[in-house]
Coordinates of C-alpha atoms and ligand atoms in Angstrom, one line a residue:
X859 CA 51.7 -37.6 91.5
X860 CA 49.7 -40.7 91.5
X861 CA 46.8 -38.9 92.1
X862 CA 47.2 -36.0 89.8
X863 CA 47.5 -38.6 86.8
X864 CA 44.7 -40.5 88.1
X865 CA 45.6 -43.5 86.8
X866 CA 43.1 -45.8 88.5
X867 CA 44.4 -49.5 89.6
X868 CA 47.9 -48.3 89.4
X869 CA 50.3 -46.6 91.8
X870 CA 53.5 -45.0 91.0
X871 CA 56.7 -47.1 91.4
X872 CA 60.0 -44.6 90.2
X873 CA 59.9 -42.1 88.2
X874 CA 63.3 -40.6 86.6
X875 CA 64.1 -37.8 83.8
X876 CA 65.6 -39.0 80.9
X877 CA 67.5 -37.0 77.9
X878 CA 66.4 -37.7 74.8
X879 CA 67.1 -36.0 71.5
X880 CA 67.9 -32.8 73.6
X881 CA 64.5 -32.7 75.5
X882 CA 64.0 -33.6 79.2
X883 CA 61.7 -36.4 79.2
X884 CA 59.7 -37.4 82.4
X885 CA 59.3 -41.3 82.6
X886 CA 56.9 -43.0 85.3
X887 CA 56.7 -46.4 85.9
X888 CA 53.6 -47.3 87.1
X889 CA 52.6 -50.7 88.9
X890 CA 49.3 -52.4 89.7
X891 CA 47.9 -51.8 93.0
X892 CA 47.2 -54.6 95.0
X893 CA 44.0 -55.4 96.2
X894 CA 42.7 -53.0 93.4
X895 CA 39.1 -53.7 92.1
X896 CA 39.8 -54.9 88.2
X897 CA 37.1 -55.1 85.5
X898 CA 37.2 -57.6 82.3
X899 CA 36.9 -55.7 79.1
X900 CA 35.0 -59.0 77.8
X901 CA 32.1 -59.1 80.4
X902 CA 32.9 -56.1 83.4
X903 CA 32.3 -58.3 85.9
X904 CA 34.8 -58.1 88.6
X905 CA 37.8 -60.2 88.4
X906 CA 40.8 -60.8 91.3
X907 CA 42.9 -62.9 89.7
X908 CA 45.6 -62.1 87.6
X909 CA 46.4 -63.8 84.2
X910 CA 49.6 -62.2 82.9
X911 CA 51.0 -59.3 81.9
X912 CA 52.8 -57.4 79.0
X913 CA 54.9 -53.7 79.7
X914 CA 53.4 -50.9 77.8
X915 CA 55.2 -47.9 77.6
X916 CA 52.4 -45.0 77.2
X917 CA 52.6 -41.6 76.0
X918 CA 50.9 -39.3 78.5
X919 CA 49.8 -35.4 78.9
X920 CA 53.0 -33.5 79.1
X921 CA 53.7 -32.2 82.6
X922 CA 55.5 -28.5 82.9
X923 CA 56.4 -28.8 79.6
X924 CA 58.2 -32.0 79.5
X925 CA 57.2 -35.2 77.6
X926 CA 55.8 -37.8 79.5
X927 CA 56.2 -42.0 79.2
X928 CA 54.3 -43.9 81.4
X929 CA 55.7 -47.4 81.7
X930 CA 52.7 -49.6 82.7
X931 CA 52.3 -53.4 83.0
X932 CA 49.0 -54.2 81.2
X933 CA 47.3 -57.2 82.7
X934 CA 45.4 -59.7 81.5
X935 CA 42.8 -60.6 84.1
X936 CA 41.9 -64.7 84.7
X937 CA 37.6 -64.1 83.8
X938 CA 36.3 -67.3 85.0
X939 CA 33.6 -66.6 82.0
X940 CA 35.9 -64.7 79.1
X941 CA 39.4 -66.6 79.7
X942 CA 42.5 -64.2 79.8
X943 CA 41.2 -60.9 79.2
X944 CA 42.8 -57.1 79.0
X945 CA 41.8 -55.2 82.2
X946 CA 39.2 -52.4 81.7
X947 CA 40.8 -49.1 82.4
X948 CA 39.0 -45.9 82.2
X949 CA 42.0 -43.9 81.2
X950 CA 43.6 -46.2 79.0
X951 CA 41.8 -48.3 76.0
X952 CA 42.8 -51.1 74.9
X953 CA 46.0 -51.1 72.5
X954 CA 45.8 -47.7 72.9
X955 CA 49.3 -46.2 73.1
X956 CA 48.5 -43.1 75.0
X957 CA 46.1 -42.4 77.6
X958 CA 42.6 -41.2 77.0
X959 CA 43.8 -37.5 78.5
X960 CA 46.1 -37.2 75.8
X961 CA 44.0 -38.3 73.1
X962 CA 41.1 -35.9 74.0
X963 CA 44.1 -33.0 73.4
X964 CA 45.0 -34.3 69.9
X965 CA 41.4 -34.8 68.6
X966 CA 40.3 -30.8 70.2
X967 CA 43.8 -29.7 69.3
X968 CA 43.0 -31.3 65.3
X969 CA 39.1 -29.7 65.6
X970 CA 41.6 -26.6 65.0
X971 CA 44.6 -27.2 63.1
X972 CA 46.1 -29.9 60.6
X973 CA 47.0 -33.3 62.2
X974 CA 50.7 -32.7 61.8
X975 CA 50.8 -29.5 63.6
X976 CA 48.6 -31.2 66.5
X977 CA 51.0 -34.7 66.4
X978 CA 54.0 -32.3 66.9
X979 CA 52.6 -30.3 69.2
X980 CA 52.3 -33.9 71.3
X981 CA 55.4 -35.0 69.6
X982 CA 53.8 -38.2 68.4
X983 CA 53.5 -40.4 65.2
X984 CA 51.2 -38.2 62.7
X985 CA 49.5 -41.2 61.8
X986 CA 48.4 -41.7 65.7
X987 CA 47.3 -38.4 65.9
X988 CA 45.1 -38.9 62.8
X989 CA 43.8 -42.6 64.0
X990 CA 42.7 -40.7 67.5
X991 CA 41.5 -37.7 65.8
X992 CA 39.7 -40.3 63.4
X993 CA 38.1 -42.0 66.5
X994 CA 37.1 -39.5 68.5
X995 CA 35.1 -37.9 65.5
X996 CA 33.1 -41.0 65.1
X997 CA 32.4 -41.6 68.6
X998 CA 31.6 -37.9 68.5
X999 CA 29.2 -38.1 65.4
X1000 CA 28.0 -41.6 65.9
X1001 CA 25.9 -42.8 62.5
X1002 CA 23.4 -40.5 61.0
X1003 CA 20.5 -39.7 61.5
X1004 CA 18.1 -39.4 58.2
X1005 CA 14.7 -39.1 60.0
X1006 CA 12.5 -36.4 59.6
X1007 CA 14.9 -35.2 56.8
X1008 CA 12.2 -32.6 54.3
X1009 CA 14.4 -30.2 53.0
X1010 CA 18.1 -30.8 51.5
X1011 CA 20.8 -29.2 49.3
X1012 CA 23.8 -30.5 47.1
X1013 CA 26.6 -29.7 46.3
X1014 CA 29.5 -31.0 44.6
X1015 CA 33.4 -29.6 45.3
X1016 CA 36.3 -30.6 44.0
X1017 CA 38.9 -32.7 46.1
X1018 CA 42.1 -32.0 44.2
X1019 CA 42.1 -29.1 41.6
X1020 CA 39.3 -30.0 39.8
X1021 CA 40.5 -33.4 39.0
X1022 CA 38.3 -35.2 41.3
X1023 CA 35.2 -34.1 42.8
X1024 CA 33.1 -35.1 45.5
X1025 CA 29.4 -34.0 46.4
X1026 CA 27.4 -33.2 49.8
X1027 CA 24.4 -33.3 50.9
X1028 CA 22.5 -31.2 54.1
X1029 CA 19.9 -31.1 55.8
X1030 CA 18.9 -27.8 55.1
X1031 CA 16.4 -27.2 58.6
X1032 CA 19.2 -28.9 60.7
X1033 CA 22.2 -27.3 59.0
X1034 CA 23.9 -30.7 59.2
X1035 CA 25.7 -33.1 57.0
X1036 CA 24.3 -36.0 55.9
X1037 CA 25.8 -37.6 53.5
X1038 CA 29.3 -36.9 51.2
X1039 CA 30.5 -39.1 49.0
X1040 CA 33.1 -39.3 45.8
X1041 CA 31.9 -38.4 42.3
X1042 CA 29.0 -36.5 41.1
X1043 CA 27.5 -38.3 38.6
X1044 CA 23.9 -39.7 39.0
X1045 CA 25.6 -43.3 39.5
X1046 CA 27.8 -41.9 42.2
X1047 CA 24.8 -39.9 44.3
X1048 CA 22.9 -42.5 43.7
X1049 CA 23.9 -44.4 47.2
X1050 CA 22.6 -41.7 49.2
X1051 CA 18.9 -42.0 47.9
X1052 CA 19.4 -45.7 48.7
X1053 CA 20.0 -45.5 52.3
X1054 CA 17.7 -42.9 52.7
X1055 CA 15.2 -45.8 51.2
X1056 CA 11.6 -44.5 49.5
X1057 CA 9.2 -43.9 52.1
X1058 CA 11.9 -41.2 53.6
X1059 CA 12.7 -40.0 49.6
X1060 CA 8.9 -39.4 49.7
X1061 CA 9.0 -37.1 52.4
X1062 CA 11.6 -35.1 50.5
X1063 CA 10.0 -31.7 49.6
X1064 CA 12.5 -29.9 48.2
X1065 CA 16.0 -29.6 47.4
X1066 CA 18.4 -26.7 46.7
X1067 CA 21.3 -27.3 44.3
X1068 CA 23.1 -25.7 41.5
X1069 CA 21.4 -25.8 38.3
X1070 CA 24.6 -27.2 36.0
X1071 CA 24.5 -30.6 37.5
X1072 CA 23.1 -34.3 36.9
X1073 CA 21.8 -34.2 41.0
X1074 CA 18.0 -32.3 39.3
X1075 CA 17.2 -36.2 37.2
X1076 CA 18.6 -38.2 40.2
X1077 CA 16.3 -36.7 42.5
X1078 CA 13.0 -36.5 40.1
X1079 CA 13.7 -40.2 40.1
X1080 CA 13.8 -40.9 43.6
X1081 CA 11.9 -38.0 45.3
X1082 CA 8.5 -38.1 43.6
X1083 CA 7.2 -34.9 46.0
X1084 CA 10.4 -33.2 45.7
X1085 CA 11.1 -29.7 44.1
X1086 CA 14.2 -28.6 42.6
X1087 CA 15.5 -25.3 43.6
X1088 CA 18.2 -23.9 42.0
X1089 CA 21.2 -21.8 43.8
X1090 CA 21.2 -18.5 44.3
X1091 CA 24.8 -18.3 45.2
X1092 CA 25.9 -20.8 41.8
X1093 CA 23.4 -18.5 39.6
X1094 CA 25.2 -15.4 40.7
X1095 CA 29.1 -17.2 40.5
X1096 CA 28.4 -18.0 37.0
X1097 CA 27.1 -14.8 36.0
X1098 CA 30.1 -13.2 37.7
X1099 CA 32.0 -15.3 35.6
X1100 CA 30.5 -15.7 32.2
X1101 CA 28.9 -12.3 31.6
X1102 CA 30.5 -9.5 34.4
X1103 CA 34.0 -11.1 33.1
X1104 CA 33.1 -11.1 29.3
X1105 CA 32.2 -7.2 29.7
X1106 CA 34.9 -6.2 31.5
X1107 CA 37.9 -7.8 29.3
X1108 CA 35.8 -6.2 26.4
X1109 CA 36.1 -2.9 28.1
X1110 CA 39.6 -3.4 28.8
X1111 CA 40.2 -4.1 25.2
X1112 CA 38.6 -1.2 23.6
X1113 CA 40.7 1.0 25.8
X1114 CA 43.7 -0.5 25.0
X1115 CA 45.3 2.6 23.4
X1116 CA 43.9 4.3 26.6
X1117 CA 46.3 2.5 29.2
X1118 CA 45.1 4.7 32.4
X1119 CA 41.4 4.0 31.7
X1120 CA 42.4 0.1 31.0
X1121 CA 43.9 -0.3 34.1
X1122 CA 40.8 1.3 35.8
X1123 CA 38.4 -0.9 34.3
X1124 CA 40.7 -3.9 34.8
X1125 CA 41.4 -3.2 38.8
X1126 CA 37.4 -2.7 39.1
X1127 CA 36.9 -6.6 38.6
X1128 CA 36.8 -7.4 42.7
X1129 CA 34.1 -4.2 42.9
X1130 CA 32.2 -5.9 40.5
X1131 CA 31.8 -8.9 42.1
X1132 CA 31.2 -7.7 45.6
X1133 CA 28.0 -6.9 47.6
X1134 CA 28.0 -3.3 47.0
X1135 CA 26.4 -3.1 50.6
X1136 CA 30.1 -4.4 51.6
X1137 CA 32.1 -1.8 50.0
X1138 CA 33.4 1.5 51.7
X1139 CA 32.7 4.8 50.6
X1140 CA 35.7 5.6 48.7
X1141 CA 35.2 2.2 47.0
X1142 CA 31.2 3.3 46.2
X1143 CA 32.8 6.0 44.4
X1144 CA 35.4 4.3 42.3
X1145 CA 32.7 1.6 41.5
X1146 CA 30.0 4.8 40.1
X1147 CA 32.9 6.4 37.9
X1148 CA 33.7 3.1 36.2
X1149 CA 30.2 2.4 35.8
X1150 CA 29.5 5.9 34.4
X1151 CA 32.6 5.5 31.9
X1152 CA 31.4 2.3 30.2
X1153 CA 27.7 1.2 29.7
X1154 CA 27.7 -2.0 29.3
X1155 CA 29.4 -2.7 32.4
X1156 CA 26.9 -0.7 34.1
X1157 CA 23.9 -2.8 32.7
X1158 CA 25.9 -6.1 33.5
X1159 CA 26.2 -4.8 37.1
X1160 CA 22.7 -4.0 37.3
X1161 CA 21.5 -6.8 35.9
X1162 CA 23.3 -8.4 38.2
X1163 CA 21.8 -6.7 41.2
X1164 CA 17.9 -7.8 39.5
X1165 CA 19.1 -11.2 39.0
X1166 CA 20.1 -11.4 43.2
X1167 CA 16.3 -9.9 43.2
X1168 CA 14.3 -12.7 42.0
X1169 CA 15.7 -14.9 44.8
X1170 CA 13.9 -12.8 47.3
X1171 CA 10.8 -11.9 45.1
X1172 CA 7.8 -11.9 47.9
X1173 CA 4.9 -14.1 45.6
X1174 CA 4.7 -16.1 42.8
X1175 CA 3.2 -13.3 41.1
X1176 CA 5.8 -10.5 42.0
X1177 CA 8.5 -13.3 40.8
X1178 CA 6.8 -13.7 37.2
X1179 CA 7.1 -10.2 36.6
X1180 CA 10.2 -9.4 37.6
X1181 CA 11.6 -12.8 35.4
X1182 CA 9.5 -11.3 32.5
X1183 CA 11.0 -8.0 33.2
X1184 CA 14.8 -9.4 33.7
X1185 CA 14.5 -11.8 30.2
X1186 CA 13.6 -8.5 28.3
X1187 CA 16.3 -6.5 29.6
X1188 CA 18.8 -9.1 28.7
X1189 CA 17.3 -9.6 25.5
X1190 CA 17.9 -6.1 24.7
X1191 CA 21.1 -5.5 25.9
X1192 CA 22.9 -5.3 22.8
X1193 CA 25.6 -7.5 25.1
X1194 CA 26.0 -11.1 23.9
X1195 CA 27.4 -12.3 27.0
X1196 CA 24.0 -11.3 29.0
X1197 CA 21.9 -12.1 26.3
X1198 CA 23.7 -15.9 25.7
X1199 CA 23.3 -15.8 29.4
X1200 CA 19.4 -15.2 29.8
X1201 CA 18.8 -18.1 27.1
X1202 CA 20.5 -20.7 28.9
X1203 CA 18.9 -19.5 32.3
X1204 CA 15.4 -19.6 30.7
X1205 CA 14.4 -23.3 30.8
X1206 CA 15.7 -23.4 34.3
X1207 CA 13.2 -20.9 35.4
X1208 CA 11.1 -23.2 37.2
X1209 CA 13.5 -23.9 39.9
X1210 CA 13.9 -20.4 40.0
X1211 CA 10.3 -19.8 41.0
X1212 CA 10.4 -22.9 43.6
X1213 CA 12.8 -20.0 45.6
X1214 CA 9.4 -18.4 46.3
X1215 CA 8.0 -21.2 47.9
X1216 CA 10.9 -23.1 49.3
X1217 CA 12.9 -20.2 50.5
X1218 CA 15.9 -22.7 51.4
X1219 CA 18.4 -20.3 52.7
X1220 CA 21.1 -21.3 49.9
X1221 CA 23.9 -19.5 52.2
X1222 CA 24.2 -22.7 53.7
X1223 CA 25.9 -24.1 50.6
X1224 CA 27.8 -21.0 50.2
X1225 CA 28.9 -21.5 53.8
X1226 CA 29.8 -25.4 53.5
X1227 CA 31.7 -24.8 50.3
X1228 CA 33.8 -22.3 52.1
X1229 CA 34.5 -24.4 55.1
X1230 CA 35.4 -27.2 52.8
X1231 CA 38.1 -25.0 51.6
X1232 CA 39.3 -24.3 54.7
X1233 CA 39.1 -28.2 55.7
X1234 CA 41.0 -28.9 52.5
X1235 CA 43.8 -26.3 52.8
X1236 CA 44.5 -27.5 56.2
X1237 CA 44.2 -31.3 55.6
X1238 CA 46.4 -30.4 53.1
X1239 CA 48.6 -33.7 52.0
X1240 CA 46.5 -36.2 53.1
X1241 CA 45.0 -38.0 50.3
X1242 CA 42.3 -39.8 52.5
X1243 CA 38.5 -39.0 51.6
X1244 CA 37.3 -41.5 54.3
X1245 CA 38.8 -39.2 56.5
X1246 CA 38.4 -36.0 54.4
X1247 CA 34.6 -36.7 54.5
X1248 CA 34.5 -37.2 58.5
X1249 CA 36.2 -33.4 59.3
X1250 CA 33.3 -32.1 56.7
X1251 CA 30.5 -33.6 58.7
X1252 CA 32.2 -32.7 62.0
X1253 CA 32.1 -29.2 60.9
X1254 CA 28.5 -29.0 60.1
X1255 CA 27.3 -31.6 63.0
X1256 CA 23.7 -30.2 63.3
X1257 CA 21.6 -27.8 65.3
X1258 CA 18.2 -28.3 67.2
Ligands
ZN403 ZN1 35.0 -61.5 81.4

């Protein structure tokens, strides 16, 4: 057994099965072996002699299913340079209260589900499992790193129902986090330009975000080389919401004496929205009958489609005329919503263009603000941003 648990410096005295709350618990009582080779956690030189020593009871892997306690006397060695010192283990730290074995489980188990559900899987203390989870995601992570940063995006995302928000920032080429923070305001982003200090700012050459923020005036202030490229994937939410929405709850309404063509038009919403490269055949077709029964859904839907185009629009040249082309269409819609749209979108239009240059793959923000979801439905109940923050950046660690 002794070797199994590995438990170096200690041998195992008696070990006994215990009843508690109904489950079979396996308790070990371990005890120093003599003549063992002991290490000061103050200096690591060698140390023989013995101070004193306290009894630690320590929560180890579970074995067959059954809960183990390890009973061990921690000593304090006599370092003839640190004074009485704990003994340097490599499978226990210090004031840990289970074994390094156990707390690598906890922090992969919570790499994949919520803390409770991996501190009751262990059947320890929540707030342990979240204190070793915490631990091992900044050994893991370590500071970071903000050279050679060129290219970023931010984002903001709201931490509880759009009461409180937070932003993010990535490195774009390295698909990692570097920085998240509370607020979104230019004060509040403000701290990340800091550390990043102005010779690295002037490196910055561009930076994706969405265009209904204050980050665009933060960064011309701080990033004198930077461009600002606005969001293909925020561009396309909004005009999901603001124009494809309008449209279709004014369809709905002028066929309110017509309920079966109402509901129609109303259930079409989700094919609306969707990558029509996404949708099956049988959806293709409901899409084109809805289309061909109401106009100005159709030209929403299409404009929609040009709109997606400009992102990918090959040269500078090819992008002018296609904006040109997209303005006049929306200007001569007849619908409000698209036309209302189009103004607001115009004196954006050079962080449209930047897209050409900068092709920042924006499904990077798409993808981080989905994962925060996920992060945030799972964390779910723990009002911590500290900690919040640290599962964010552990999910988008880096490549290359
Ligand atoms: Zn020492």
């Amino acid at each position: 057994m002794a070797r199994l648990g590995g438990w170096t410096g200690y041998r195992v005295g008696k070990w006994r099965h215990e009843l508690r709350r109904q489950q079979r618990w396996l308790v070990i009582e371990l005890e120093p072996t003599p003549g063992a080779q002991r290490q000061c956690t103050g200096c690591g030189q060698a140390v023989v002699a013995i101070h004193d020593w306290t009894m630690r009871r320590i929560r180890e892997l579970p074995v067959f299913g059954a809960p183990v306690e390890l009973h061990v006397p921690r000593l304090r060695l006599a370092c003839q340079g640190c004074g009485p010192r704990l003994e340097q283990l490599d499978w226990l730290d210090p004031h840990a209260r289970v074994t390094r074995r156990l707390a690598d489980s906890v922090a992969r188990l919570c790499a994949v589900t919520s803390v409770l559900h991996a501190a009751r899987w262990h059947g320890i203390d929540w707030k342990t499992a979240k204190a070793i989870d915490w631990r091992a995601l900044e050994r893991d992570l370590g500071p970071v790193d903000l050279e050679g940063v060129r290219r970023i995006a931010m984002d903001e995302f709201a931490i509880q129902k759009g009461h409180r928000y937070a932003t993010v920032v990535v490195d774009v080429e390295r698909k990692r986090v570097l920085w998240v923070g509370r607020g979104r305001s230019r004060v509040e982003i403000r701290p990340f330009f800091e550390r990043l200090g102005p010779a690295r700012c002037a490196r910055i050459e561009a930076v994706a975000m969405d265009m209904n923020t204050a980050f665009d005036l933060e960064v011309r202030q701080h990033c004198p080389n930077a461009r600002v490229v606005y969001d293909l994937f925020h561009v396309v939410a909004k005009y999901g919401r603001e124009v494809i929405g309008r449209v279709r709850v004014d369809a709905a309404n002028q066929l309110r004496h017509d309920k079966p063509a109402r509901r129609v038009v109303k259930r079409a919403h989700w094919l609306l929205l969707r990558n029509p490269r996404r949708l099956k055949e049988a959806e293709h077709i409901r899409l084109d009958e809805v289309l061909a029964a109401n106009r100005p859904l159709m030209t929403a839907y299409v404009m929609k489609e040009q709109l997606k185009a400009l992102w990918n629009a090959p040269t500078a040249w090819a992008w002018r005329a296609a904006w040109k082309q997209w303005l006049r269409h929306a200007q001569e819609s007849g619908i409000p919503a698209l036309t209302h749209f189009a103004q607001c979108l115009k004196p954006y239009w050079r962080g449209i263009l930047s897209r050409v240059r900068w092709p920042l793959h924006t499904g990077l923000l798409e993808g981080i603000n989905n994962k925060i979801k996920v992060i945030k439905r799972i964390a779910y109940g723990y009002r911590d941003d500290a900690y919040f923050f640290l599962k964010i950046r552990a999910a988008f660690p880096g490549v290359g």
